[in-house]
Coordinates of C-alpha atoms in Angstrom, one line a residue:
M3 CA -0.1 0.0 -0.2
A4 CA 1.4 3.3 -1.3
Q5 CA 2.6 5.9 1.5
T6 CA 0.2 9.1 1.9
A7 CA 1.8 12.2 1.6
Y8 CA 2.9 14.1 4.8
D9 CA 0.9 17.3 4.8
P10 CA 0.4 19.5 8.1
F11 CA -2.6 22.2 5.7
A12 CA -5.2 19.0 6.0
P13 CA -7.3 17.3 9.6
G14 CA -5.1 14.0 10.7
A15 CA -7.2 10.9 10.7
H16 CA -8.4 11.7 14.0
A17 CA -11.9 12.5 15.4
V18 CA -12.1 14.7 18.2
G19 CA -13.5 14.3 20.9
V20 CA -13.3 17.8 24.1
R21 CA -13.4 16.4 27.6
T22 CA -14.1 19.8 29.8
F23 CA -13.9 19.9 33.5
T24 CA -12.4 21.7 36.7
A25 CA -9.0 21.3 38.5
R26 CA -8.9 23.2 42.0
D27 CA -5.0 23.9 42.8
G28 CA -5.5 23.1 46.8
A29 CA -2.1 24.7 47.3
R30 CA -2.9 27.9 46.3
E31 CA -7.6 28.0 46.3
R32 CA -7.6 28.6 43.0
L33 CA -10.6 26.9 41.2
F34 CA -9.5 26.4 37.1
P35 CA -11.1 25.0 34.4
C36 CA -9.8 22.7 31.7
D37 CA -10.0 22.0 28.9
V38 CA -8.6 18.4 27.1
W39 CA -8.8 18.2 22.9
Y40 CA -8.3 14.3 21.9
P41 CA -7.6 11.5 19.5
A42 CA -10.7 9.9 19.5
A43 CA -11.6 5.6 18.8
P44 CA -11.3 4.6 15.0
G45 CA -15.0 4.4 13.9
D46 CA -16.0 6.5 16.5
D47 CA -18.8 8.6 14.1
H48 CA -19.8 11.2 16.6
R49 CA -17.0 13.4 15.4
D50 CA -18.1 17.6 16.0
A51 CA -15.6 18.4 13.3
E52 CA -16.8 22.4 15.1
H53 CA -15.9 21.5 18.3
G54 CA -15.4 18.0 19.5
A55 CA -17.8 15.8 21.6
E56 CA -16.9 13.6 24.8
T57 CA -16.5 10.6 23.1
S58 CA -13.9 7.5 23.1
P59 CA -10.4 8.2 23.5
A60 CA -8.3 6.4 21.3
G61 CA -5.5 3.9 22.8
W62 CA -2.6 4.7 22.3
P63 CA -0.5 6.9 24.0
H64 CA 0.3 10.4 22.9
P65 CA 2.8 13.4 22.9
L66 CA 0.4 16.1 24.6
I67 CA 0.5 19.8 24.3
V68 CA -0.5 22.7 26.7
F69 CA -1.6 25.5 25.0
S70 CA -1.3 28.6 26.8
H71 CA -3.8 32.2 26.1
F72 CA -2.4 35.8 26.0
S73 CA -3.8 37.6 28.7
L74 CA -6.6 37.8 30.1
G75 CA -8.2 35.6 27.1
H76 CA -9.3 31.7 28.3
R77 CA -9.0 28.5 27.2
G78 CA -10.9 28.5 23.7
A79 CA -8.9 31.2 22.9
S80 CA -7.2 29.5 20.0
S81 CA -9.3 25.9 20.0
F82 CA -9.0 25.8 15.6
L83 CA -5.3 24.4 17.3
C84 CA -6.0 22.8 19.6
R85 CA -8.6 21.0 17.1
H86 CA -6.5 20.5 14.3
L87 CA -3.1 19.1 16.4
A88 CA -5.9 17.0 18.2
S89 CA -6.7 15.1 15.1
H90 CA -3.6 15.1 14.2
G91 CA -3.2 11.9 17.1
Y92 CA -2.5 14.8 20.7
V93 CA -3.5 15.2 23.2
V94 CA -3.7 19.0 24.1
A95 CA -4.7 20.5 27.5
A96 CA -5.4 24.4 28.4
L97 CA -7.0 25.9 31.2
D98 CA -8.4 29.1 32.5
H99 CA -4.9 30.9 33.9
S100 CA -4.9 32.7 37.4
E101 CA -5.5 36.2 36.2
V102 CA -8.9 34.8 34.4
V103 CA -10.4 32.9 37.9
A104 CA -8.6 34.4 40.6
P105 CA -10.5 37.2 42.8
E106 CA -7.2 38.9 44.3
L107 CA -5.6 39.2 40.1
A108 CA -8.7 41.5 39.7
P109 CA -8.1 45.4 38.7
R110 CA -10.0 47.3 41.8
P111 CA -11.5 50.8 42.1
G112 CA -8.8 53.1 42.3
E113 CA -6.2 50.9 42.0
T114 CA -3.1 53.8 42.8
P115 CA -0.4 53.2 39.9
S116 CA 2.0 50.9 42.6
A117 CA -1.0 48.3 43.4
R118 CA -1.5 48.0 39.6
G119 CA 2.3 46.8 39.2
A120 CA 2.3 44.4 41.8
R121 CA -1.3 43.0 40.6
I122 CA 0.2 43.0 37.6
N123 CA 3.4 41.3 38.7
A124 CA 1.1 38.3 40.4
I125 CA -0.3 37.7 37.2
I126 CA 3.5 37.5 34.8
V127 CA 4.1 35.4 38.3
S128 CA 0.8 32.8 38.4
R129 CA 1.8 31.8 34.4
V130 CA 4.7 28.8 34.6
P131 CA 3.2 28.2 37.9
D132 CA -0.3 27.6 35.8
V133 CA 0.6 25.8 33.5
R134 CA 3.1 22.9 35.7
F135 CA -0.5 22.4 37.9
L136 CA -2.3 21.4 34.6
L137 CA 0.7 19.4 33.4
D138 CA 1.2 17.2 36.6
L139 CA -2.6 17.2 36.8
V140 CA -2.6 15.6 33.1
L141 CA 0.2 13.4 33.8
T142 CA -1.4 11.7 36.9
G143 CA -4.7 12.3 36.2
A144 CA -6.1 13.4 39.2
D145 CA -9.5 13.3 39.9
G146 CA -10.4 11.0 36.6
A147 CA -10.6 14.1 34.5
I148 CA -8.0 12.1 32.0
A149 CA -9.4 8.3 32.4
G150 CA -8.5 6.5 29.8
I151 CA -7.3 8.8 27.6
D152 CA -3.9 7.6 27.4
I153 CA -0.5 10.3 26.9
D154 CA 3.7 9.5 26.4
D155 CA 5.3 11.4 29.3
G156 CA 8.1 11.7 27.1
L157 CA 6.6 13.7 25.0
I158 CA 5.5 17.2 25.7
G159 CA 5.6 20.0 24.4
I160 CA 3.6 23.8 24.9
A161 CA 1.6 26.3 23.1
G162 CA 1.2 30.1 23.6
H163 CA -0.3 33.3 22.1
S164 CA 1.2 36.6 23.4
L165 CA 1.4 36.4 27.3
G166 CA 0.5 32.8 26.2
G167 CA 3.7 32.6 24.2
W168 CA 6.3 34.2 26.6
T169 CA 4.5 31.8 29.2
A170 CA 6.1 28.8 26.4
L171 CA 8.9 30.5 26.6
A172 CA 9.0 31.0 30.4
T173 CA 8.1 27.1 31.7
P174 CA 11.2 25.3 30.1
D175 CA 13.4 27.0 32.9
A176 CA 11.1 25.9 35.5
D177 CA 10.0 22.6 33.2
P178 CA 12.4 20.0 32.4
R179 CA 9.3 18.1 30.6
V180 CA 8.6 20.2 28.3
K181 CA 10.8 19.9 24.8
A182 CA 9.4 21.6 22.7
V183 CA 7.9 25.1 22.0
A184 CA 5.9 26.9 19.2
A185 CA 5.2 30.7 20.3
L186 CA 2.7 32.6 18.8
A187 CA 3.3 36.6 18.3
P188 CA 5.0 36.0 21.9
G189 CA 6.0 39.1 24.7
G190 CA 9.8 39.0 26.6
S191 CA 11.6 41.9 24.1
K192 CA 13.6 43.5 26.0
N193 CA 11.9 46.6 24.5
P194 CA 7.8 46.1 24.8
R195 CA 5.2 49.3 23.3
P196 CA 3.9 50.8 25.2
G197 CA 1.1 49.5 27.6
I198 CA 2.4 45.8 26.8
L199 CA 3.1 44.3 29.6
P200 CA 6.5 44.5 30.8
L201 CA 8.2 40.4 30.7
E202 CA 11.5 39.5 31.4
L203 CA 12.5 35.6 29.8
A204 CA 15.9 33.9 31.3
F205 CA 16.3 31.4 28.3
A206 CA 18.4 29.0 31.7
W207 CA 17.2 26.6 29.5
G208 CA 20.4 24.3 29.8
R209 CA 19.1 21.5 27.1
D210 CA 18.2 22.0 23.2
V211 CA 14.2 22.8 23.2
P212 CA 12.9 23.5 19.7
T213 CA 11.1 26.6 19.0
L214 CA 9.3 27.7 16.2
Y215 CA 7.5 31.3 16.6
L216 CA 5.1 32.6 14.0
A217 CA 4.9 36.4 13.9
A218 CA 2.4 39.0 11.8
E219 CA 3.7 41.1 9.6
D220 CA 1.3 44.4 11.0
D221 CA 0.7 43.4 14.7
V222 CA 0.2 46.5 16.3
S223 CA 1.0 45.5 19.9
I224 CA 4.1 42.2 19.6
P225 CA 6.1 43.2 15.9
P226 CA 8.1 40.9 14.6
S227 CA 10.9 42.5 15.5
G228 CA 9.6 42.1 19.1
V229 CA 9.4 37.7 18.2
I230 CA 12.7 37.9 15.9
E231 CA 14.3 39.4 19.0
L232 CA 13.6 36.4 20.8
Y233 CA 14.0 34.2 18.1
E234 CA 17.9 35.1 17.6
R235 CA 17.8 34.8 21.7
T236 CA 16.9 31.5 21.6
P237 CA 20.0 29.1 22.9
A238 CA 17.9 26.4 20.9
T239 CA 17.0 24.4 17.9
K240 CA 14.4 27.0 15.8
R241 CA 12.9 28.3 12.6
M242 CA 11.1 31.4 12.9
F243 CA 8.0 32.8 10.5
I244 CA 6.4 35.6 9.6
L245 CA 2.1 36.2 8.6
R246 CA 1.7 39.1 5.9
R247 CA -1.1 41.5 6.7
A248 CA -1.5 39.8 10.0
D249 CA -2.0 41.7 13.1
H250 CA -2.0 40.1 16.9
Q251 CA -5.8 38.9 16.6
H252 CA -5.1 36.4 13.4
F253 CA -3.9 33.9 16.1
V254 CA -7.3 33.5 17.6
D255 CA -10.7 31.2 16.7
D256 CA -12.3 34.3 15.2
V257 CA -10.0 36.9 14.0
E258 CA -12.3 39.2 11.8
A259 CA -13.8 39.6 14.8
A260 CA -11.4 40.0 18.1
H261 CA -9.7 42.5 15.5
E262 CA -12.6 44.8 14.9
A263 CA -13.6 44.7 18.4
V264 CA -10.2 45.7 19.4
R265 CA -9.9 48.5 17.2
A266 CA -13.3 49.6 18.4
M267 CA -11.9 49.3 22.1
T268 CA -11.4 52.6 24.2
L269 CA -7.7 52.0 26.3
G270 CA -6.8 53.9 28.9
G271 CA -3.4 54.7 30.3
D272 CA -0.4 53.7 28.3
A273 CA -2.1 51.3 25.5
A274 CA -4.6 54.4 23.8
W275 CA -2.8 54.6 21.5
L276 CA -3.2 51.0 20.2
P277 CA -6.5 50.8 18.4
A278 CA -6.3 53.3 16.7
A279 CA -3.1 51.9 15.4
M280 CA -4.2 49.2 13.9
K281 CA -5.5 48.3 10.5
P282 CA -9.0 47.4 8.9
I283 CA -9.4 43.8 8.7
T284 CA -10.4 44.8 5.6
E285 CA -6.8 45.5 4.8
L286 CA -5.5 42.4 6.1
C287 CA -5.2 39.1 5.3
T288 CA -8.8 37.1 6.1
G289 CA -8.9 34.4 9.6
E290 CA -8.8 31.4 7.4
Q291 CA -5.6 31.9 6.0
A292 CA -4.2 32.7 9.6
H293 CA -5.3 29.2 10.2
I294 CA -3.8 27.6 8.0
F295 CA -0.3 29.4 8.7
V296 CA -0.7 28.4 12.1
R297 CA -2.5 25.1 12.1
S298 CA -0.4 23.7 9.3
L299 CA 3.3 24.8 11.2
T300 CA 2.0 23.9 14.5
V301 CA 1.8 20.5 14.0
A302 CA 4.7 20.0 11.3
H303 CA 7.2 21.8 14.2
F304 CA 5.8 19.0 16.8
D305 CA 5.6 16.4 14.2
A306 CA 9.3 17.1 14.0
A307 CA 10.6 18.0 17.6
L308 CA 8.6 15.5 19.6
R309 CA 7.6 12.9 17.0
Q310 CA 11.0 13.1 15.3
L311 CA 9.1 12.3 12.2
D312 CA 11.2 12.7 8.5
P313 CA 8.0 13.9 6.9
A314 CA 8.1 17.1 8.5
A315 CA 10.9 17.7 9.7
R316 CA 11.9 18.0 5.0
F317 CA 8.9 19.4 4.9
L318 CA 9.5 22.7 7.6
A319 CA 13.2 22.4 5.6
A320 CA 12.2 23.6 2.1
D321 CA 9.8 26.2 1.1
V322 CA 7.6 26.7 3.4
P323 CA 6.5 30.0 2.0
A324 CA 5.7 27.9 -1.1
A325 CA 3.9 25.9 0.6
L326 CA 1.7 27.9 1.8
A327 CA 1.8 30.3 -1.2
A328 CA 0.4 26.7 -2.5
H329 CA -2.9 27.5 0.0
Q330 CA -3.4 32.1 -0.9
V331 CA -1.5 32.2 2.0
E332 CA 1.4 34.9 1.9
A333 CA 4.5 34.3 4.9
T334 CA 8.1 34.4 4.7
A335 CA 10.8 32.7 6.5
H336 CA 13.1 34.3 8.7
P337 CA 15.9 34.6 8.4
A338 CA 15.7 35.0 4.5

């Protein structure tokens, strides 16, 4: 039987199931809503291509990917990517981060600048512990939340967008279980734009953690120059691609609505400039083009870095912009 050509653009062979549950972190007294997307068993006919459904898991060990959302986002912010990874045989876990669930991290009326600074710092330092809590939960099978879902604990990656991208890059400092990273428009550059969270990265990994960087050409809040700075500092095997005619919201589910919602906002303080600097969505690429870019490159990266699949490595080493152009997606590689 002839082998099927490697195709990271197409949905994978698996139906996708989804489990939603709440996990309690007793050490910090926080309740985290969580989602897990997983490959369904062969022959299961309960496929829901858009949202997934509770269904029987495939019965063999799967690589695990943790997904980390943007600041004040939610665990399903980029479910298009989580579903795609699950269809290709990955278990994907995500939670609503601490700034969403912990009342003490919410802004308060009349908050002083020093109190706001302390609260923002508390949000930042909660991020990696959130990921480690979720990893422990999933790998130990605590509370039966992932009963029947078999995970290969030697094949663990992390992906994230914006503050979640920073979270993905910061986690390998603290957790050696993470073997690969996909950072989507990550924060953490040394000179963030006004109003963007001041984030630091040590890159004290002490090992090769293959890393994929994805950036957007017209990203107003985290421009490609900031992502390139992180790329150049990364002490690991790395690749970077830039989506043409795209902004910061091109990494989430409903790109068009999300982008225009930000453009319509009235932001205070140092971020007040941001909405007016954004181009109308009609001048940018479509949400579907952005999703093709993110889905294909992220699954190929994890296929190459975690599963050591030669076809995925060859795909990434070849002319990726040309492969994307065949799907009507304009992108560039860095370095060119």
